[in-house]
Coordinates of C-alpha atoms and ligand atoms in Angstrom, one line a residue:
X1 CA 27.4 131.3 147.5
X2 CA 30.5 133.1 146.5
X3 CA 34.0 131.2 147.1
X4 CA 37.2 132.2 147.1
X5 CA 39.0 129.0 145.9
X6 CA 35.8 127.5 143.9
X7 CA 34.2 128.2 141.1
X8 CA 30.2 127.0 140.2
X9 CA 29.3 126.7 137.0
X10 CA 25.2 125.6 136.0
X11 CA 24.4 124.8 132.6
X12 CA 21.2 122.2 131.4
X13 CA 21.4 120.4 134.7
X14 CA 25.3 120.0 134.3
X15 CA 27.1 121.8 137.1
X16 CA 30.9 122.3 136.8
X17 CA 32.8 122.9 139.8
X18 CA 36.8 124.2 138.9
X19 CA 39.3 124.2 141.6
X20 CA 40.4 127.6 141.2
X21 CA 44.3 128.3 143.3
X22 CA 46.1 128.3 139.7
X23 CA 49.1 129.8 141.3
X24 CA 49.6 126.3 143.3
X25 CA 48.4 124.1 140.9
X26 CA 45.0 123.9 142.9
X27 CA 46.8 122.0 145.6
X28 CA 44.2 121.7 148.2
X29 CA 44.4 124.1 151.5
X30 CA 42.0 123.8 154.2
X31 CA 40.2 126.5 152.0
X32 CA 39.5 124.2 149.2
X33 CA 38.6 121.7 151.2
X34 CA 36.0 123.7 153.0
X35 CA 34.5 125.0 149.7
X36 CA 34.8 122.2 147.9
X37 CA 33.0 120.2 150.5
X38 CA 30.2 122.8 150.8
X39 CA 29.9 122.9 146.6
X40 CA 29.5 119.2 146.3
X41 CA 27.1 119.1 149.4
X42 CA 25.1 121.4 147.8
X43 CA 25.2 120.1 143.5
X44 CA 24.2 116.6 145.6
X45 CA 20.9 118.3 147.4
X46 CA 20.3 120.0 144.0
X47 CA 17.6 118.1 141.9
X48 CA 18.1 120.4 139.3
X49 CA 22.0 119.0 139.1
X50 CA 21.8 115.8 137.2
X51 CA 25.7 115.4 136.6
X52 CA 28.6 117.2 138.4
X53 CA 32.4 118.0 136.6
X54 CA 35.1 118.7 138.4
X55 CA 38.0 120.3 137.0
X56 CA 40.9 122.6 137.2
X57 CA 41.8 126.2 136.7
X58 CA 44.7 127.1 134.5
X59 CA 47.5 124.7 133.7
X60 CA 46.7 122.0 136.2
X61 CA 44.2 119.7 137.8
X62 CA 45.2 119.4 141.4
X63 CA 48.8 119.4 142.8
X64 CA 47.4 117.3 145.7
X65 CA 48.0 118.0 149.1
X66 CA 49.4 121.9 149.0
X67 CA 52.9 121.4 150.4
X68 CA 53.7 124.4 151.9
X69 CA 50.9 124.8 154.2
X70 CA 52.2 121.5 156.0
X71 CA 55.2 123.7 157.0
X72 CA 52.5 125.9 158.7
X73 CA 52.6 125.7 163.0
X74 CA 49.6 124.2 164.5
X75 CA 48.6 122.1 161.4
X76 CA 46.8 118.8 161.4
X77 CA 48.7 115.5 161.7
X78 CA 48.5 113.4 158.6
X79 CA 45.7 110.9 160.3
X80 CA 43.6 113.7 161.4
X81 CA 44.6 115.5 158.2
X82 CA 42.7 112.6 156.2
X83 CA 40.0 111.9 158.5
X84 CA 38.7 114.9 158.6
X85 CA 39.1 116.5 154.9
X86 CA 40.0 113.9 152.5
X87 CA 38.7 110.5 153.9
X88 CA 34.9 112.4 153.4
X89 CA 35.7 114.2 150.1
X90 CA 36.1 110.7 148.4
X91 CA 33.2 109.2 150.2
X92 CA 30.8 111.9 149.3
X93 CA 32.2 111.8 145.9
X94 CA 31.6 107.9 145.5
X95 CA 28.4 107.9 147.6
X96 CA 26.4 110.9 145.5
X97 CA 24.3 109.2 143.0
X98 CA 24.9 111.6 140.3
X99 CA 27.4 111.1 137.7
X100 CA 30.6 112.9 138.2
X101 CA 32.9 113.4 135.6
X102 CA 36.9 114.8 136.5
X103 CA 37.9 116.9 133.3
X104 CA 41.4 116.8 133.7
X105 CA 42.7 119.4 132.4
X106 CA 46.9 118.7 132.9
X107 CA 48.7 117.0 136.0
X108 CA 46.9 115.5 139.0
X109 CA 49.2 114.9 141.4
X110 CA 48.8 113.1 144.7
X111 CA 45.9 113.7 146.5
X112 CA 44.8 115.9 143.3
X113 CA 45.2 112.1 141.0
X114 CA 43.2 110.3 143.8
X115 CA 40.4 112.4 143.4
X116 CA 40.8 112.3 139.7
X117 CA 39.9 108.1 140.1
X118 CA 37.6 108.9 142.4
X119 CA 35.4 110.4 139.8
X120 CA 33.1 108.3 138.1
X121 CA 34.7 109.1 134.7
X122 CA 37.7 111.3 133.5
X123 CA 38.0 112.7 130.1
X124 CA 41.6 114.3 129.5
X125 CA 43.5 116.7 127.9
X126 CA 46.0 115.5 126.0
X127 CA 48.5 117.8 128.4
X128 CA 47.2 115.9 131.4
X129 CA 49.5 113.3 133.2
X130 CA 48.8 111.4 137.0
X131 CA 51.3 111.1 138.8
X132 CA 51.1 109.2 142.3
X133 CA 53.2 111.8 144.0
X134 CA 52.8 110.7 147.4
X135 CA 56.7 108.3 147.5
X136 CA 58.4 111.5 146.4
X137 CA 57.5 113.4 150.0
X138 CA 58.2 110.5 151.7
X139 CA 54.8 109.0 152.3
X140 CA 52.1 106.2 151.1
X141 CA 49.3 106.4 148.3
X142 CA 46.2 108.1 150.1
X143 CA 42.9 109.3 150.0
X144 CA 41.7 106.2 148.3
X145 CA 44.5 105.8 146.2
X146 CA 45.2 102.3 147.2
X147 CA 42.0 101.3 146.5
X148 CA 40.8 102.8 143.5
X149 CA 44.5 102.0 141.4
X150 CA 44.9 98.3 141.4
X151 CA 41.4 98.3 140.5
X152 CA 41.6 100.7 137.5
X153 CA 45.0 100.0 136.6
X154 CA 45.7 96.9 137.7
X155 CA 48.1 95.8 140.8
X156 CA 51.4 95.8 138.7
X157 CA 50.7 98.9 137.1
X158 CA 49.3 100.6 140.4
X159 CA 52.4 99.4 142.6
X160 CA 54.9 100.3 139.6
X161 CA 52.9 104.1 139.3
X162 CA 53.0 104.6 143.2
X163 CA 56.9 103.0 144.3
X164 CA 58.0 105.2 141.1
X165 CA 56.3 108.4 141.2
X166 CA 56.6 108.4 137.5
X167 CA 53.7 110.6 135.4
X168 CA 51.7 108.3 133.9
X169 CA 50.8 110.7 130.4
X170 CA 47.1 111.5 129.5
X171 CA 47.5 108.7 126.2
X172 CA 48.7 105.9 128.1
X173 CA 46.1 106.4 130.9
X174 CA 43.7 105.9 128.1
X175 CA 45.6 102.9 126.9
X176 CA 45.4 101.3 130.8
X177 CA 41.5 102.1 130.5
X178 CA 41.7 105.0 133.5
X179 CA 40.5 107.6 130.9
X180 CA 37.3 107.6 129.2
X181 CA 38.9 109.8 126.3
X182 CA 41.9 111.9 125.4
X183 CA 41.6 114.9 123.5
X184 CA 43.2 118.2 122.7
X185 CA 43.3 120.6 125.6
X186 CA 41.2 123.1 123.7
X187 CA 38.5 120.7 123.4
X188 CA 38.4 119.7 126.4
X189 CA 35.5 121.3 128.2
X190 CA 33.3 121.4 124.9
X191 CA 33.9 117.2 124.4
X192 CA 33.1 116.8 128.4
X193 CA 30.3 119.2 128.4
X194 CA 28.6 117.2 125.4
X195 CA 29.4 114.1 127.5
X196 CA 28.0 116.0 130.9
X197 CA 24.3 116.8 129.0
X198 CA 23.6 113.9 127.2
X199 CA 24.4 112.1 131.3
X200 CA 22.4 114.8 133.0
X201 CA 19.2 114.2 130.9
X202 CA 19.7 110.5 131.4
X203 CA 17.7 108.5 134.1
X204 CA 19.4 109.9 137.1
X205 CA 18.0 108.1 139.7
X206 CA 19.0 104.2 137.2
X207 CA 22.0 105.8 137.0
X208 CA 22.7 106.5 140.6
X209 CA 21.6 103.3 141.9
X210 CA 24.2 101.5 139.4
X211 CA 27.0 103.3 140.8
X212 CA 25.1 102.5 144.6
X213 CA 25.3 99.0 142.9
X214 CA 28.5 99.0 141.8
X215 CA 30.3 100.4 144.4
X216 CA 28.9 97.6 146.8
X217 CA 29.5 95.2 144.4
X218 CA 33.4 95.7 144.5
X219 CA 33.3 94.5 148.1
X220 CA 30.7 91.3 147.8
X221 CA 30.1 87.6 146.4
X222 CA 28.2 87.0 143.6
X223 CA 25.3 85.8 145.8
X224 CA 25.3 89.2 147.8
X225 CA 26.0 91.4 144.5
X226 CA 22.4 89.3 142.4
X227 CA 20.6 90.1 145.5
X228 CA 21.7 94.0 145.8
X229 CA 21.4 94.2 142.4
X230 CA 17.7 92.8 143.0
X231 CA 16.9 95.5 145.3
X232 CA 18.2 98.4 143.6
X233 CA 16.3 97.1 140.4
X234 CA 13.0 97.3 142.4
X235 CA 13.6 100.3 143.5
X236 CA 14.8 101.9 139.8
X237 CA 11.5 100.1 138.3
X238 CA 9.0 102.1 140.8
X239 CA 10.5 105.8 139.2
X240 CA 8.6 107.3 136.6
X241 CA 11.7 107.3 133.8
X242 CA 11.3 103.8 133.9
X243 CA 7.8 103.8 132.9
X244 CA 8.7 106.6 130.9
X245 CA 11.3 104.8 128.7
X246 CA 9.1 101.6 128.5
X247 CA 6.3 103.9 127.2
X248 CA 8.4 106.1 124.5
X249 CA 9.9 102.6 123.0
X250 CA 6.7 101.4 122.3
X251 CA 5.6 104.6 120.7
X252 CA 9.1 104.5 118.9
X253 CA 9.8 108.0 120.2
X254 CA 12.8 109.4 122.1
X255 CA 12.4 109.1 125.7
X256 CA 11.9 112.2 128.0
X257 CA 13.8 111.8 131.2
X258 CA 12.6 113.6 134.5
X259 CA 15.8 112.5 136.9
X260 CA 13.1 110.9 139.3
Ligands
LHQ301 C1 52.6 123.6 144.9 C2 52.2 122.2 144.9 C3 51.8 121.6 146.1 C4 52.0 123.7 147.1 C5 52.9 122.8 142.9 N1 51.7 122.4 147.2 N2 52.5 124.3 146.0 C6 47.4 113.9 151.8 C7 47.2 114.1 153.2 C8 48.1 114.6 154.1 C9 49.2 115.1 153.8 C10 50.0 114.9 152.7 O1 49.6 114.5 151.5 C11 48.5 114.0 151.1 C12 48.4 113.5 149.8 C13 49.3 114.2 148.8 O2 48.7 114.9 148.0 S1 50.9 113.9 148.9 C14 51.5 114.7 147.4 C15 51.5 116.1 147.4 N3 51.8 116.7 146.1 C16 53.0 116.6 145.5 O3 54.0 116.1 146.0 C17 53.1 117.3 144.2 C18 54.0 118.5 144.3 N4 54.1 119.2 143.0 C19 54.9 118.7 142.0 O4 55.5 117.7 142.1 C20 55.0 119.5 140.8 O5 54.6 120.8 141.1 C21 54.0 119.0 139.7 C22 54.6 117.6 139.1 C23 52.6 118.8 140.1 C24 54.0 120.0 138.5 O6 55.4 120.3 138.2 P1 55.7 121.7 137.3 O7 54.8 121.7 136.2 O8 57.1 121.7 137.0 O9 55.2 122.9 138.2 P2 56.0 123.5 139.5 O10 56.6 122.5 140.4 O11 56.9 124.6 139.0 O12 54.8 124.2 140.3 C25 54.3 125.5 140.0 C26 53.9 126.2 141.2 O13 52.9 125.5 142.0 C27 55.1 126.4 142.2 O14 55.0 127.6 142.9 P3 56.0 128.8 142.6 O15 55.6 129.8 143.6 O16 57.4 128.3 142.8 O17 55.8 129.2 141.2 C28 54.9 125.2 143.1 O18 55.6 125.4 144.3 C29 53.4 125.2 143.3 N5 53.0 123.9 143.7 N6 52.5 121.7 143.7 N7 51.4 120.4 146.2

């Protein structure tokens, strides 16, 4: 399907979706939204899709929340605003059980950083920056933002990143552990691509029920997290790549994944 603010990628089961509004910094418009919910609806029905990137055309990632069409007549309020286009981007993004990967490419601000940590990885350019935007239009962290800072960052870091507004730079992330790796900018689809193939010809279905796992896990007991963990494991040792890798160790031979 052809989109005016999206762009799909496919390459050895790695399929790259770039926000493409480079004149605004990708800020997201009910345009984006729309085809950025369709293109991630579709890479997560896609068996052929074994790990998603999202990333950003020309100098930026995502500007966020695009600024000017909230002086449009007629436009959403801010609750209705989230519930409707944001609040389900970041669920489908932390409920698909693919790996994602955000290449950042330079600043992800607001809404645009959110769904950077949303991701289940981020490699950077060193040009990148997050900046929690949201204090310096007058309003609190969103779209996940609360939750997914303090628990990347930290709670001092997160509540110093989001009173401030201050850019946190692409090295420092790295430093805080937000940001898998930092390299130069003209590097940076070939080092995340490398990363991408060697995920999407990995046990998908191990991989996405850890992140199932995990993602529960943030919000349980040990008791609860050992018994999810349980489940998910029965289900991960009925798939044929576990039988699969269990077979090509013992005939010390690299294992050939299927994704099922
Ligand atoms: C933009 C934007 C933008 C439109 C740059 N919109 N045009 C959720 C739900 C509900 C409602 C509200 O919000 C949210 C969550 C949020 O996302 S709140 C936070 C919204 N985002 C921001 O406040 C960030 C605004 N942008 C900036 O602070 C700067 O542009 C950054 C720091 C991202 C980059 O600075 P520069 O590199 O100096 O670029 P620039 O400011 O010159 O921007 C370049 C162009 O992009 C410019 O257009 P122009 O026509 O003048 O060349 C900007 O107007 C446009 N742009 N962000 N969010």
């Amino acid at each position: 399907m052809a989109y005016e603010t999206v762009l799909v990628a496919d390459a050895h089961n790695v399929r790259t979706i770039t926000l493409h509004r480079p004149e605004a910094l990708n800020a997201f418009n009910a345009t984006l939204h729309d085809e950025l919910a369709d293109a991630l609806k579709a890479a997560e029905r896609d068996r052929a899709v074994r790990c998603l990137v999202i990333t950003g055309a020309g100098r930026a990632f995502c500007a966020g929340q695009d600024l000017k069409e909230r002086l449009g007549e007629n436009e959403l309020s801010l609750g209705d605003l989230l519930r409707q286009r944001y609040n389900p981007l970041i669920l489908r993004i932390r409920t698909m059980e693919k790996p994602i990967i955000a290449a950042v490419n330079g600043v992800a601000a607001g809404a645009g950083c959110t769904l950077a940590l949303a991701c289940d990885l981020r490699v950077a350019s060193d040009k990148a920056s997050f900046v929690a935007a949201f204090v310096r239009v007058g309003l609190i962290p969103d779209s996940g933002c609360t939750f997914f800072m303090p628990r990347l960052l930290g709670l001092g870091k997160a509540l110093e990143l989001t009173f401030t507004g201050d850019a946190l730079e692409a090295g420092a992330a790295q430093s805080l552990g937000m940001v898998s790796r930092v390299v130069p900018g003209e590097d940076l689809m070939a080092t995340t691509m490398e990363l991408a193939q060697r995920l999407a010809q990995a046990p998908t279905r191990a991989i996405g029920l850890t992140k199932r796992a995990m993602n529960r896990a943030l919000s349980m007991d040990l008791e609860a997290a050992l018994a999810y963990e349980t489940d998910m494991q029965e289900i991960a040792g009925r798939t044929h790549d576990h039988k699969e890798g269990v077979q090509a160790f013992v005939e010390k031979r690299p294992p050939q994944f299927r994704g099922a």
